[in-house]
């Protein structure tokens, strides 16, 4: 251990940086966790490499490699892929057609109000994030901010912006664009509600944005990164509801040439003035598909060159196809089975014992084995991914126990069972998941026939954004943000490197994705403690309490996390993907 080097490093930053360095030096966290956390708080790769070297360069059981890990994608073996992490050496030119999920017609190409992976993919070709995708699949300084750092308590974050960036109309990109975007996100509740307020961004010069938070937050860069899709930076005079096809602009590598909303087909050509330099391809076409099966069939038939995402049930043949390059980015993807904890008044799922019973009744191993053929891992009814440094592995796993479920129903006064439609969208494998869960629940006393709705309509009809539920008022009151929510349903959540969005939008009181209408002052307080913790010990303490509270209250059941599967034909190279649906083609080649 080179203590002199470590002391110099600790003195070079503030308390946040010093705490992380000390936690790693004392063996409280592994190297991969040091790199993940260090990237979030803005430590550079060379600096982290020097700390790792000073500490001896390795730790037991950690084969994650150096701070400068490769990829952002992994091959089917789980080994780091060389496809996505470096400049492509393929031929210049050519056109790529990628099959993606059809986007929601209700929101269209609206960067602030979009909800689905297909639209995320389309909008991120032209617009960029403040914080981009790192080579290790986490966040990185690859987008509009070149560096960032917190003050001593994490209540103020300073972002340095990239020089020489222009909008596609030639207007310079400045900190005023960042400030206006943050304000629009605050008003819309796009992942920043309760974190910052309108007017929070200072712009001392064109290339500096200082974000003043309502309270300390140790993970702010994630909330303005590619892993909070609605945080795409748009021009200062942009307005909420404006779509990319209405106003063709952006700072990114691709310019929208045409968009057909009826077929959800978007064609992009290179942005000749992109700050990142010339791209290899002549064009990128993103073609929407209504089902995973048709998308896989198009891939097999050679009609498309790349596929945004596929499930094992639809595309098992691709896993063994030697002409197909499989991409598996880091993934905390999951399907949340929510219970409406407040509506209708007096309904069965307003009783936590009924919700616990449903979670005990779900056969998680059956889902992992049958639906995902092992490409998933069992979860424990909270959205904290097991590889996170603050995950509490001492919490007992909830077992599959239909007898316990029956007892809980009886204790709650439902010895004769509970009825209610299990509402789902027709997205990928979700109807198949629902069919298995229906049978699991039936064995425990629940009668929950599956109601399948086209996914583009599902979010509005049964989730959070549409008509009122039953006799409840159309406008949700305090603590009832999702008046449209069904009593029970399954919704999709894409990967985030930290659980902030899963907590803040999906579970916090008045969160705009809180389909459970979960209203818990205990949870809200613990979530605030976690956000305010900029040290590893503080985050771990708060997360442990959150895991146990969610297990007890059971506003939703989280049965598993699953691998995100994407890929392309072997004549394509250099594609980078995230488990949130993004496909980056600026390094891609064909031929």
Coordinates of C-alpha atoms in Angstrom, one line a residue:
X1 CA 0.0 0.0 0.0
X2 CA 1.5 3.4 -1.1
X3 CA 0.1 5.6 1.8
X4 CA 1.9 8.7 0.6
X5 CA 0.3 8.5 -2.8
X6 CA -3.1 7.9 -1.2
X7 CA -2.7 10.8 1.2
X8 CA -1.9 13.1 -1.7
X9 CA -4.9 11.8 -3.6
X10 CA -7.2 12.4 -0.6
X11 CA -6.0 15.9 -0.2
X12 CA -6.5 16.7 -3.9
X13 CA -10.3 16.5 -3.7
X14 CA -13.2 17.2 -1.3
X15 CA -14.7 15.0 1.4
X16 CA -16.8 13.0 -1.1
X17 CA -13.8 11.9 -3.0
X18 CA -11.7 11.3 0.1
X19 CA -14.4 9.1 1.6
X20 CA -14.5 6.9 -1.5
X21 CA -10.7 6.6 -1.6
X22 CA -10.6 5.6 2.0
X23 CA -13.4 3.1 1.6
X24 CA -11.5 1.4 -1.2
X25 CA -8.2 1.5 0.6
X26 CA -9.7 -0.1 3.7
X27 CA -11.3 -2.9 1.6
X28 CA -14.9 -1.8 2.3
X29 CA -15.7 -1.9 -1.4
X30 CA -14.2 -3.9 -4.3
X31 CA -12.3 -2.3 -7.2
X32 CA -15.3 -2.5 -9.6
X33 CA -17.4 -0.7 -7.1
X34 CA -14.7 1.9 -6.6
X35 CA -14.6 2.5 -10.4
X36 CA -18.4 2.7 -10.6
X37 CA -18.8 5.1 -7.8
X38 CA -15.7 7.1 -8.8
X39 CA -17.1 7.6 -12.3
X40 CA -20.4 8.9 -10.9
X41 CA -18.7 11.5 -8.7
X42 CA -16.4 12.6 -11.6
X43 CA -13.1 11.0 -10.9
X44 CA -11.0 10.6 -14.1
X45 CA -9.9 7.2 -15.3
X46 CA -6.1 8.1 -14.9
X47 CA -6.8 9.3 -11.3
X48 CA -8.7 6.1 -10.4
X49 CA -5.9 4.0 -12.0
X50 CA -3.4 5.7 -9.8
X51 CA -5.4 4.9 -6.7
X52 CA -5.8 1.3 -7.7
X53 CA -2.0 1.1 -8.3
X54 CA -1.4 2.7 -4.9
X55 CA -3.6 0.1 -3.2
X56 CA -1.8 -2.9 -4.9
X57 CA -3.9 -3.2 -8.1
X58 CA -6.2 -6.1 -7.2
X59 CA -8.6 -7.5 -4.7
X60 CA -9.8 -11.0 -4.1
X61 CA -12.7 -12.3 -6.1
X62 CA -12.7 -9.2 -8.3
X63 CA -11.9 -9.9 -12.0
X64 CA -13.3 -6.7 -13.3
X65 CA -10.1 -5.4 -14.7
X66 CA -8.6 -2.0 -14.5
X67 CA -10.4 1.3 -14.2
X68 CA -10.3 1.5 -18.0
X69 CA -12.5 -1.5 -18.6
X70 CA -13.5 -2.4 -22.2
X71 CA -16.8 -2.6 -23.9
X72 CA -20.1 -1.3 -22.6
X73 CA -21.2 -4.6 -24.2
X74 CA -20.5 -8.2 -23.4
X75 CA -20.6 -11.2 -25.6
X76 CA -22.8 -14.2 -25.0
X77 CA -20.1 -15.8 -22.8
X78 CA -20.2 -12.9 -20.4
X79 CA -16.6 -11.8 -21.3
X80 CA -15.9 -8.2 -22.3
X81 CA -16.7 -7.5 -25.9
X82 CA -14.4 -5.7 -28.3
X83 CA -17.4 -4.7 -30.4
X84 CA -18.6 -1.6 -28.6
X85 CA -15.6 -0.2 -26.7
X86 CA -13.2 1.1 -29.4
X87 CA -13.1 2.8 -32.7
X88 CA -14.3 0.5 -35.5
X89 CA -11.9 -0.7 -38.1
X90 CA -14.6 -1.7 -40.6
X91 CA -15.2 -0.2 -44.0
X92 CA -16.4 3.4 -44.3
X93 CA -19.9 4.0 -45.7
X94 CA -23.0 1.8 -45.9
X95 CA -26.4 1.9 -44.4
X96 CA -27.6 0.1 -41.3
X97 CA -31.3 -0.8 -40.6
X98 CA -32.0 -1.6 -36.9
X99 CA -35.2 -3.1 -35.7
X100 CA -36.6 -1.4 -32.5
X101 CA -39.7 -1.4 -30.4
X102 CA -42.5 0.7 -31.9
X103 CA -42.9 3.9 -29.9
X104 CA -45.9 5.3 -28.2
X105 CA -48.0 7.3 -30.6
X106 CA -49.4 9.4 -27.8
X107 CA -46.1 11.0 -26.9
X108 CA -44.5 10.8 -30.4
X109 CA -40.9 11.9 -30.6
X110 CA -41.1 14.1 -27.5
X111 CA -37.7 14.0 -25.7
X112 CA -39.2 15.1 -22.4
X113 CA -42.4 13.0 -22.2
X114 CA -41.4 9.8 -23.9
X115 CA -41.9 6.5 -22.0
X116 CA -40.7 3.6 -24.2
X117 CA -37.4 2.1 -25.4
X118 CA -38.2 2.6 -29.1
X119 CA -38.5 6.4 -28.7
X120 CA -35.5 6.5 -26.4
X121 CA -33.5 5.0 -29.2
X122 CA -34.8 7.4 -31.9
X123 CA -34.4 10.6 -29.9
X124 CA -30.8 9.9 -28.7
X125 CA -29.5 9.8 -32.3
X126 CA -30.0 13.6 -32.5
X127 CA -30.1 14.8 -29.0
X128 CA -27.3 14.1 -26.4
X129 CA -27.1 13.9 -22.6
X130 CA -25.1 15.9 -20.2
X131 CA -23.4 12.7 -19.0
X132 CA -22.9 9.9 -21.5
X133 CA -22.1 6.2 -21.8
X134 CA -18.7 5.1 -20.4
X135 CA -16.5 2.3 -21.8
X136 CA -17.5 0.1 -18.9
X137 CA -21.2 0.4 -19.6
X138 CA -21.7 2.9 -16.7
X139 CA -21.8 6.7 -17.0
X140 CA -18.9 8.5 -18.6
X141 CA -17.7 11.9 -19.8
X142 CA -18.5 11.0 -23.4
X143 CA -21.3 13.5 -24.0
X144 CA -21.9 17.2 -23.4
X145 CA -20.1 17.5 -20.1
X146 CA -16.4 16.8 -20.0
X147 CA -16.1 16.8 -16.2
X148 CA -18.1 17.3 -13.0
X149 CA -17.6 17.5 -9.3
X150 CA -19.7 18.0 -6.1
X151 CA -19.1 20.4 -3.3
X152 CA -18.3 19.1 0.2
X153 CA -21.7 17.8 1.0
X154 CA -23.1 16.9 -2.5
X155 CA -25.6 19.8 -2.5
X156 CA -24.0 21.6 -5.4
X157 CA -22.6 20.0 -8.6
X158 CA -20.4 21.8 -11.2
X159 CA -20.4 20.6 -14.8
X160 CA -17.8 21.7 -17.3
X161 CA -19.3 21.7 -20.8
X162 CA -17.6 20.6 -24.1
X163 CA -16.2 23.4 -26.3
X164 CA -17.1 23.8 -29.9
X165 CA -20.5 22.1 -29.8
X166 CA -23.3 23.5 -32.0
X167 CA -26.9 22.7 -32.6
X168 CA -27.7 21.3 -36.0
X169 CA -28.8 24.8 -37.1
X170 CA -25.4 26.2 -36.3
X171 CA -26.3 27.9 -33.1
X172 CA -23.7 27.4 -30.3
X173 CA -24.5 25.1 -27.5
X174 CA -24.2 26.8 -24.1
X175 CA -24.9 26.4 -20.4
X176 CA -28.2 28.3 -21.0
X177 CA -29.5 25.3 -22.9
X178 CA -28.6 23.1 -19.9
X179 CA -30.4 25.4 -17.4
X180 CA -33.5 25.6 -19.6
X181 CA -33.6 21.8 -20.0
X182 CA -33.3 21.2 -16.2
X183 CA -36.1 23.6 -15.6
X184 CA -38.3 21.8 -18.1
X185 CA -37.5 18.5 -16.4
X186 CA -38.4 19.9 -13.0
X187 CA -41.8 21.1 -14.2
X188 CA -42.5 17.7 -15.9
X189 CA -41.2 15.7 -13.0
X190 CA -38.8 13.9 -15.3
X191 CA -36.6 12.3 -12.7
X192 CA -35.7 15.5 -10.9
X193 CA -38.8 16.1 -8.7
X194 CA -37.7 16.8 -5.2
X195 CA -34.0 17.0 -6.3
X196 CA -33.8 20.5 -7.7
X197 CA -36.2 23.3 -8.2
X198 CA -36.8 25.7 -11.1
X199 CA -34.0 28.2 -11.4
X200 CA -31.5 25.9 -9.7
X201 CA -28.9 26.2 -12.5
X202 CA -26.3 29.0 -12.4
X203 CA -24.5 29.8 -15.6
X204 CA -21.4 31.9 -14.8
X205 CA -20.2 31.4 -18.3
X206 CA -21.2 29.6 -21.5
X207 CA -19.3 26.4 -20.6
X208 CA -20.1 26.1 -16.9
X209 CA -23.4 24.9 -15.4
X210 CA -23.7 24.9 -11.6
X211 CA -26.7 22.9 -10.3
X212 CA -27.9 23.8 -6.8
X213 CA -29.9 21.0 -5.3
X214 CA -32.8 21.2 -2.8
X215 CA -30.8 18.8 -0.6
X216 CA -27.6 16.8 -0.9
X217 CA -27.6 14.0 -3.6
X218 CA -24.7 11.7 -4.1
X219 CA -25.9 10.4 -7.5
X220 CA -27.0 13.5 -9.4
X221 CA -24.8 12.8 -12.5
X222 CA -26.8 9.6 -13.1
X223 CA -30.1 11.7 -13.1
X224 CA -28.7 13.9 -15.9
X225 CA -27.2 11.0 -17.8
X226 CA -28.1 8.5 -20.6
X227 CA -29.7 6.4 -17.8
X228 CA -32.4 9.0 -17.2
X229 CA -33.7 9.0 -20.8
X230 CA -35.8 12.1 -20.4
X231 CA -32.8 14.2 -19.5
X232 CA -31.8 14.8 -23.2
X233 CA -30.4 18.3 -23.5
X234 CA -32.6 20.4 -25.8
X235 CA -32.2 24.1 -26.9
X236 CA -32.9 27.0 -24.6
X237 CA -36.1 27.9 -26.4
X238 CA -37.5 24.4 -26.7
X239 CA -40.9 23.8 -25.2
X240 CA -42.4 20.7 -23.5
X241 CA -44.5 18.7 -26.1
X242 CA -42.3 19.7 -29.1
X243 CA -41.2 16.7 -31.1
X244 CA -38.0 16.0 -33.1
X245 CA -39.9 15.6 -36.3
X246 CA -41.6 19.0 -35.7
X247 CA -38.2 20.7 -35.0
X248 CA -35.3 18.8 -36.4
X249 CA -32.4 19.7 -34.2
X250 CA -29.9 18.3 -31.7
X251 CA -26.1 18.3 -31.0
X252 CA -25.7 14.6 -31.8
X253 CA -24.0 12.7 -34.6
X254 CA -27.2 12.1 -36.6
X255 CA -29.8 14.4 -38.3
X256 CA -33.4 13.2 -38.7
X257 CA -34.0 13.0 -42.5
X258 CA -37.5 11.5 -42.3
X259 CA -40.0 10.0 -39.9
X260 CA -43.1 8.0 -40.7
X261 CA -45.2 7.8 -37.5
X262 CA -47.6 5.2 -39.0
X263 CA -44.8 2.6 -39.3
X264 CA -42.5 4.2 -36.7
X265 CA -39.6 4.4 -39.2
X266 CA -36.9 7.0 -38.7
X267 CA -34.1 7.7 -41.2
X268 CA -31.0 9.6 -40.1
X269 CA -28.0 11.0 -42.0
X270 CA -24.7 12.2 -40.6
X271 CA -24.4 15.5 -38.8
X272 CA -21.4 16.9 -40.7
X273 CA -20.7 19.4 -37.9
X274 CA -20.8 17.0 -35.0
X275 CA -18.2 17.8 -32.4
X276 CA -17.1 14.1 -32.3
X277 CA -16.0 14.1 -35.9
X278 CA -17.0 12.2 -39.0
X279 CA -19.0 9.0 -38.6
X280 CA -18.5 5.9 -40.8
X281 CA -22.0 5.2 -42.0
X282 CA -24.0 6.9 -44.7
X283 CA -27.3 6.5 -42.9
X284 CA -29.1 4.8 -40.0
X285 CA -32.7 3.6 -40.3
X286 CA -34.6 2.7 -37.2
X287 CA -37.6 0.5 -38.0
X288 CA -40.4 0.0 -35.4
X289 CA -41.8 -3.5 -34.8
X290 CA -45.0 -4.2 -32.8
X291 CA -43.7 -7.6 -31.5
X292 CA -40.5 -9.2 -30.5
X293 CA -41.3 -12.2 -32.7
X294 CA -41.6 -10.2 -35.9
X295 CA -38.4 -8.3 -35.0
X296 CA -36.5 -11.6 -34.6
X297 CA -38.0 -13.0 -37.8
X298 CA -36.8 -9.9 -39.7
X299 CA -33.3 -10.3 -38.3
X300 CA -33.2 -14.0 -39.3
X301 CA -34.5 -13.1 -42.8
X302 CA -31.7 -10.5 -43.3
X303 CA -34.2 -7.6 -43.5
X304 CA -32.5 -5.7 -40.7
X305 CA -28.9 -5.5 -39.6
X306 CA -29.3 -5.0 -35.9
X307 CA -31.9 -5.6 -33.2
X308 CA -32.6 -3.4 -30.3
X309 CA -33.7 -6.1 -27.9
X310 CA -35.1 -9.6 -28.0
X311 CA -36.2 -12.1 -25.4
X312 CA -35.1 -15.7 -25.1
X313 CA -38.6 -16.9 -25.9
X314 CA -38.6 -15.0 -29.2
X315 CA -35.0 -15.3 -30.2
X316 CA -33.3 -18.4 -28.7
X317 CA -32.1 -19.2 -32.2
X318 CA -30.0 -16.0 -32.3
X319 CA -28.1 -17.1 -29.3
X320 CA -26.6 -20.0 -31.3
X321 CA -26.2 -18.2 -34.6
X322 CA -22.6 -17.9 -35.6
X323 CA -23.4 -15.0 -37.9
X324 CA -24.9 -13.0 -35.1
X325 CA -23.0 -10.9 -32.6
X326 CA -24.7 -10.9 -29.3
X327 CA -24.5 -7.8 -27.1
X328 CA -25.3 -8.0 -23.3
X329 CA -24.8 -4.7 -21.6
X330 CA -24.9 -4.3 -17.8
X331 CA -28.6 -4.8 -16.8
X332 CA -30.8 -4.3 -13.8
X333 CA -33.8 -4.7 -16.1
X334 CA -36.8 -6.1 -14.3
X335 CA -40.6 -6.5 -14.5
X336 CA -42.5 -4.9 -11.7
X337 CA -45.8 -6.5 -10.6
X338 CA -47.5 -3.6 -8.8
X339 CA -50.4 -3.6 -6.5
X340 CA -52.6 -0.5 -6.1
X341 CA -52.2 0.2 -2.4
X342 CA -55.0 2.8 -2.3
X343 CA -57.5 2.3 -5.0
X344 CA -60.3 1.3 -5.0
X345 CA -61.0 2.3 -1.4
X346 CA -61.1 -0.8 0.7
X347 CA -60.0 -3.1 -2.1
X348 CA -58.0 -6.2 -1.3
X349 CA -54.6 -4.9 -2.4
X350 CA -54.9 -2.0 0.0
X351 CA -54.0 -4.6 2.7
X352 CA -50.2 -5.3 2.9
X353 CA -51.0 -9.0 3.9
X354 CA -52.7 -9.6 0.6
X355 CA -49.8 -8.0 -1.3
X356 CA -47.3 -10.1 0.7
X357 CA -49.4 -13.2 -0.1
X358 CA -49.2 -12.5 -3.8
X359 CA -45.4 -12.2 -3.6
X360 CA -45.1 -15.5 -1.7
X361 CA -47.2 -17.1 -4.4
X362 CA -44.9 -16.2 -7.3
X363 CA -42.6 -19.1 -8.3
X364 CA -39.5 -17.0 -9.2
X365 CA -37.3 -20.0 -10.2
X366 CA -40.0 -21.2 -12.6
X367 CA -40.0 -17.7 -14.3
X368 CA -36.2 -17.6 -14.5
X369 CA -36.0 -21.2 -15.9
X370 CA -39.0 -21.1 -18.2
X371 CA -39.2 -17.6 -19.5
X372 CA -35.5 -16.7 -19.5
X373 CA -33.9 -20.1 -19.8
X374 CA -31.4 -19.0 -17.1
X375 CA -30.7 -15.5 -18.6
X376 CA -32.0 -13.9 -15.3
X377 CA -31.5 -14.0 -11.6
X378 CA -34.0 -14.2 -8.7
X379 CA -34.8 -10.9 -7.0
X380 CA -36.2 -10.1 -3.5
X381 CA -39.1 -7.7 -4.0
X382 CA -37.1 -4.5 -4.2
X383 CA -35.3 -2.9 -7.2
X384 CA -31.7 -2.8 -5.7
X385 CA -29.4 -4.8 -7.9
X386 CA -27.1 -7.3 -6.1
X387 CA -23.9 -6.0 -7.6
X388 CA -24.3 -2.5 -6.2
X389 CA -21.8 -1.7 -3.4
X390 CA -24.5 -0.9 -0.9
X391 CA -26.7 -3.9 -1.6
X392 CA -27.6 -5.6 1.7
X393 CA -27.1 -9.4 1.2
X394 CA -28.1 -10.2 4.8
X395 CA -31.8 -9.8 4.0
X396 CA -33.5 -13.2 3.8
X397 CA -34.8 -14.2 0.4
X398 CA -38.6 -14.4 0.1
X399 CA -39.3 -18.0 -0.8
X400 CA -42.0 -19.5 -3.1
X401 CA -44.5 -20.5 -0.4
X402 CA -48.2 -20.9 -1.6
X403 CA -49.2 -22.2 1.9
X404 CA -47.9 -19.0 3.5
X405 CA -49.8 -17.0 0.9
X406 CA -53.0 -18.8 1.8
X407 CA -52.5 -18.1 5.4
X408 CA -51.9 -14.5 4.8
X409 CA -55.1 -14.2 2.7
X410 CA -57.0 -15.9 5.5
X411 CA -55.5 -13.5 8.1
X412 CA -56.5 -10.6 6.0
X413 CA -60.1 -11.9 5.8
X414 CA -60.0 -13.3 2.3
X415 CA -60.1 -17.0 3.1
X416 CA -62.3 -17.5 0.0
X417 CA -59.7 -15.8 -2.2
X418 CA -59.2 -12.6 -4.1
X419 CA -60.3 -11.6 -7.6
X420 CA -58.8 -9.1 -10.0
X421 CA -57.6 -8.8 -13.5
X422 CA -53.8 -8.9 -14.0
X423 CA -53.3 -6.1 -16.5
X424 CA -50.3 -6.2 -18.9
X425 CA -49.1 -4.7 -22.2
X426 CA -48.2 -7.0 -25.1
X427 CA -44.5 -6.2 -24.8
X428 CA -42.1 -9.0 -25.5
X429 CA -42.3 -11.8 -22.9
X430 CA -44.6 -10.0 -20.4
X431 CA -47.8 -11.8 -21.4
X432 CA -46.0 -15.2 -21.0
X433 CA -44.8 -14.0 -17.5
X434 CA -48.4 -13.1 -16.7
X435 CA -49.7 -16.5 -17.7
X436 CA -47.3 -18.3 -15.3
X437 CA -48.0 -15.8 -12.5
X438 CA -51.8 -16.3 -13.0
X439 CA -51.4 -20.0 -12.4
X440 CA -49.0 -19.4 -9.4
X441 CA -51.6 -17.0 -7.8
X442 CA -54.5 -19.4 -8.5
X443 CA -52.8 -22.1 -6.5
X444 CA -52.7 -19.6 -3.5
X445 CA -56.3 -18.4 -3.7
X446 CA -56.1 -15.5 -6.2
X447 CA -58.2 -15.5 -9.4
X448 CA -56.4 -13.1 -11.7
X449 CA -57.2 -13.6 -15.4
X450 CA -54.7 -11.8 -17.6
X451 CA -55.9 -8.8 -19.6
X452 CA -53.5 -8.0 -22.5
X453 CA -53.6 -4.5 -24.0
X454 CA -51.4 -3.2 -26.9
X455 CA -48.4 -1.7 -25.2
X456 CA -48.9 1.7 -26.8
X457 CA -52.2 1.9 -25.0
X458 CA -51.4 0.1 -21.8
X459 CA -49.6 2.9 -20.1
X460 CA -52.5 5.2 -20.4
X461 CA -55.3 2.8 -19.7
X462 CA -54.0 0.8 -16.8
X463 CA -50.8 2.3 -15.6
X464 CA -50.2 5.9 -14.6
X465 CA -51.1 8.4 -17.3
X466 CA -54.7 7.8 -18.4
X467 CA -58.3 7.9 -17.2
X468 CA -59.2 7.6 -13.6
X469 CA -59.6 4.2 -11.9
X470 CA -63.2 3.2 -11.2
X471 CA -65.0 5.9 -9.4
X472 CA -61.9 7.8 -8.3
X473 CA -61.5 11.4 -9.4
X474 CA -59.7 12.0 -12.7
X475 CA -57.0 14.2 -11.2
X476 CA -55.0 12.3 -8.6
X477 CA -54.8 13.8 -5.2
X478 CA -51.8 14.0 -2.9
X479 CA -50.3 10.6 -2.5
X480 CA -52.3 9.2 -5.4
X481 CA -50.2 10.0 -8.5
X482 CA -51.6 7.3 -10.7
X483 CA -55.3 7.3 -10.6
X484 CA -55.4 5.1 -13.7
X485 CA -53.6 2.2 -12.1
X486 CA -55.3 -1.2 -12.1
X487 CA -55.4 -3.2 -8.9
X488 CA -52.6 -5.4 -10.1
X489 CA -50.5 -5.3 -13.2
X490 CA -47.0 -5.9 -14.7
X491 CA -44.9 -3.1 -16.1
X492 CA -41.4 -3.0 -17.6
X493 CA -38.4 -1.1 -16.1
X494 CA -35.1 -0.7 -18.0
X495 CA -31.6 -0.6 -16.6
X496 CA -30.3 2.1 -14.3
X497 CA -26.8 2.0 -12.7
X498 CA -28.3 3.2 -9.4
X499 CA -31.9 2.7 -8.0
X500 CA -32.7 6.4 -7.8
X501 CA -35.2 6.4 -10.6
X502 CA -36.8 3.2 -9.5
X503 CA -37.3 4.8 -6.1
X504 CA -38.0 8.4 -7.0
X505 CA -40.3 7.9 -9.9
X506 CA -41.7 4.4 -9.1
X507 CA -42.2 4.3 -5.3
X508 CA -41.8 7.8 -3.7
X509 CA -45.1 9.5 -2.7
X510 CA -46.4 11.4 -5.7
X511 CA -43.8 9.8 -8.0
X512 CA -45.1 10.1 -11.6
X513 CA -44.5 6.3 -12.3
X514 CA -45.8 5.2 -8.9
X515 CA -48.4 2.8 -10.2
X516 CA -48.8 1.3 -6.7
X517 CA -49.9 4.7 -5.3
X518 CA -47.5 3.8 -2.5
X519 CA -47.7 6.6 0.1
X520 CA -45.1 5.9 2.9
X521 CA -43.5 8.6 4.9
X522 CA -41.0 5.9 6.2
X523 CA -40.0 5.1 2.6
X524 CA -39.8 8.8 1.6
X525 CA -37.5 9.5 4.6
X526 CA -35.2 6.6 3.9
X527 CA -35.0 7.5 0.2
X528 CA -34.0 11.0 1.3
X529 CA -31.4 9.5 3.6
X530 CA -30.0 7.4 0.8
X531 CA -29.9 10.4 -1.7
X532 CA -28.2 12.6 0.8
X533 CA -25.5 10.0 1.6
X534 CA -22.4 10.8 -0.3
X535 CA -20.4 8.2 1.7
X536 CA -20.5 4.4 1.1
X537 CA -21.5 3.6 4.8
X538 CA -24.4 6.0 4.7
X539 CA -25.8 4.6 1.4
X540 CA -25.5 1.1 2.7
X541 CA -27.3 1.8 5.9
X542 CA -30.2 3.5 4.1
X543 CA -30.5 0.9 1.4
X544 CA -30.6 -1.9 3.9
X545 CA -33.6 -0.3 5.7
X546 CA -35.3 0.4 2.3
X547 CA -34.9 -3.3 1.2
X548 CA -36.6 -4.5 4.4
X549 CA -39.3 -1.9 4.3
X550 CA -40.3 -2.7 0.8
X551 CA -40.2 -6.4 1.6
X552 CA -42.7 -5.8 4.5
X553 CA -45.0 -3.3 2.8
X554 CA -44.9 -5.1 -0.6
X555 CA -46.2 -2.2 -2.8
X556 CA -44.9 -4.3 -5.7
X557 CA -43.3 -7.7 -6.3
X558 CA -39.9 -7.8 -8.0
X559 CA -39.4 -11.5 -8.9
X560 CA -36.2 -11.2 -11.0
X561 CA -33.6 -9.2 -12.9
X562 CA -33.0 -10.3 -16.4
X563 CA -30.2 -10.1 -19.0
X564 CA -30.7 -7.5 -21.7
X565 CA -30.1 -9.2 -25.1
X566 CA -29.3 -7.1 -28.2
X567 CA -27.0 -7.6 -31.2
X568 CA -26.4 -7.4 -34.9
X569 CA -25.2 -9.3 -38.0
X570 CA -21.5 -10.1 -38.1
X571 CA -20.9 -7.7 -41.0
X572 CA -21.7 -4.8 -38.6
X573 CA -19.2 -3.7 -35.9
X574 CA -18.8 -0.8 -33.5
X575 CA -22.4 -0.6 -32.2
X576 CA -22.8 0.3 -28.5
X577 CA -26.0 -0.4 -26.6
X578 CA -27.5 0.1 -23.2
X579 CA -30.1 -2.0 -21.4
X580 CA -32.4 1.0 -21.7
X581 CA -32.8 0.7 -25.4
X582 CA -30.1 3.1 -26.6
X583 CA -28.2 2.1 -29.7
X584 CA -25.2 4.3 -30.6
X585 CA -23.9 4.1 -34.1
X586 CA -21.2 6.9 -34.2
X587 CA -18.5 4.2 -34.1
X588 CA -20.3 1.7 -36.2
X589 CA -19.3 0.4 -39.6
X590 CA -20.8 -2.1 -42.1
X591 CA -18.9 -4.3 -44.5

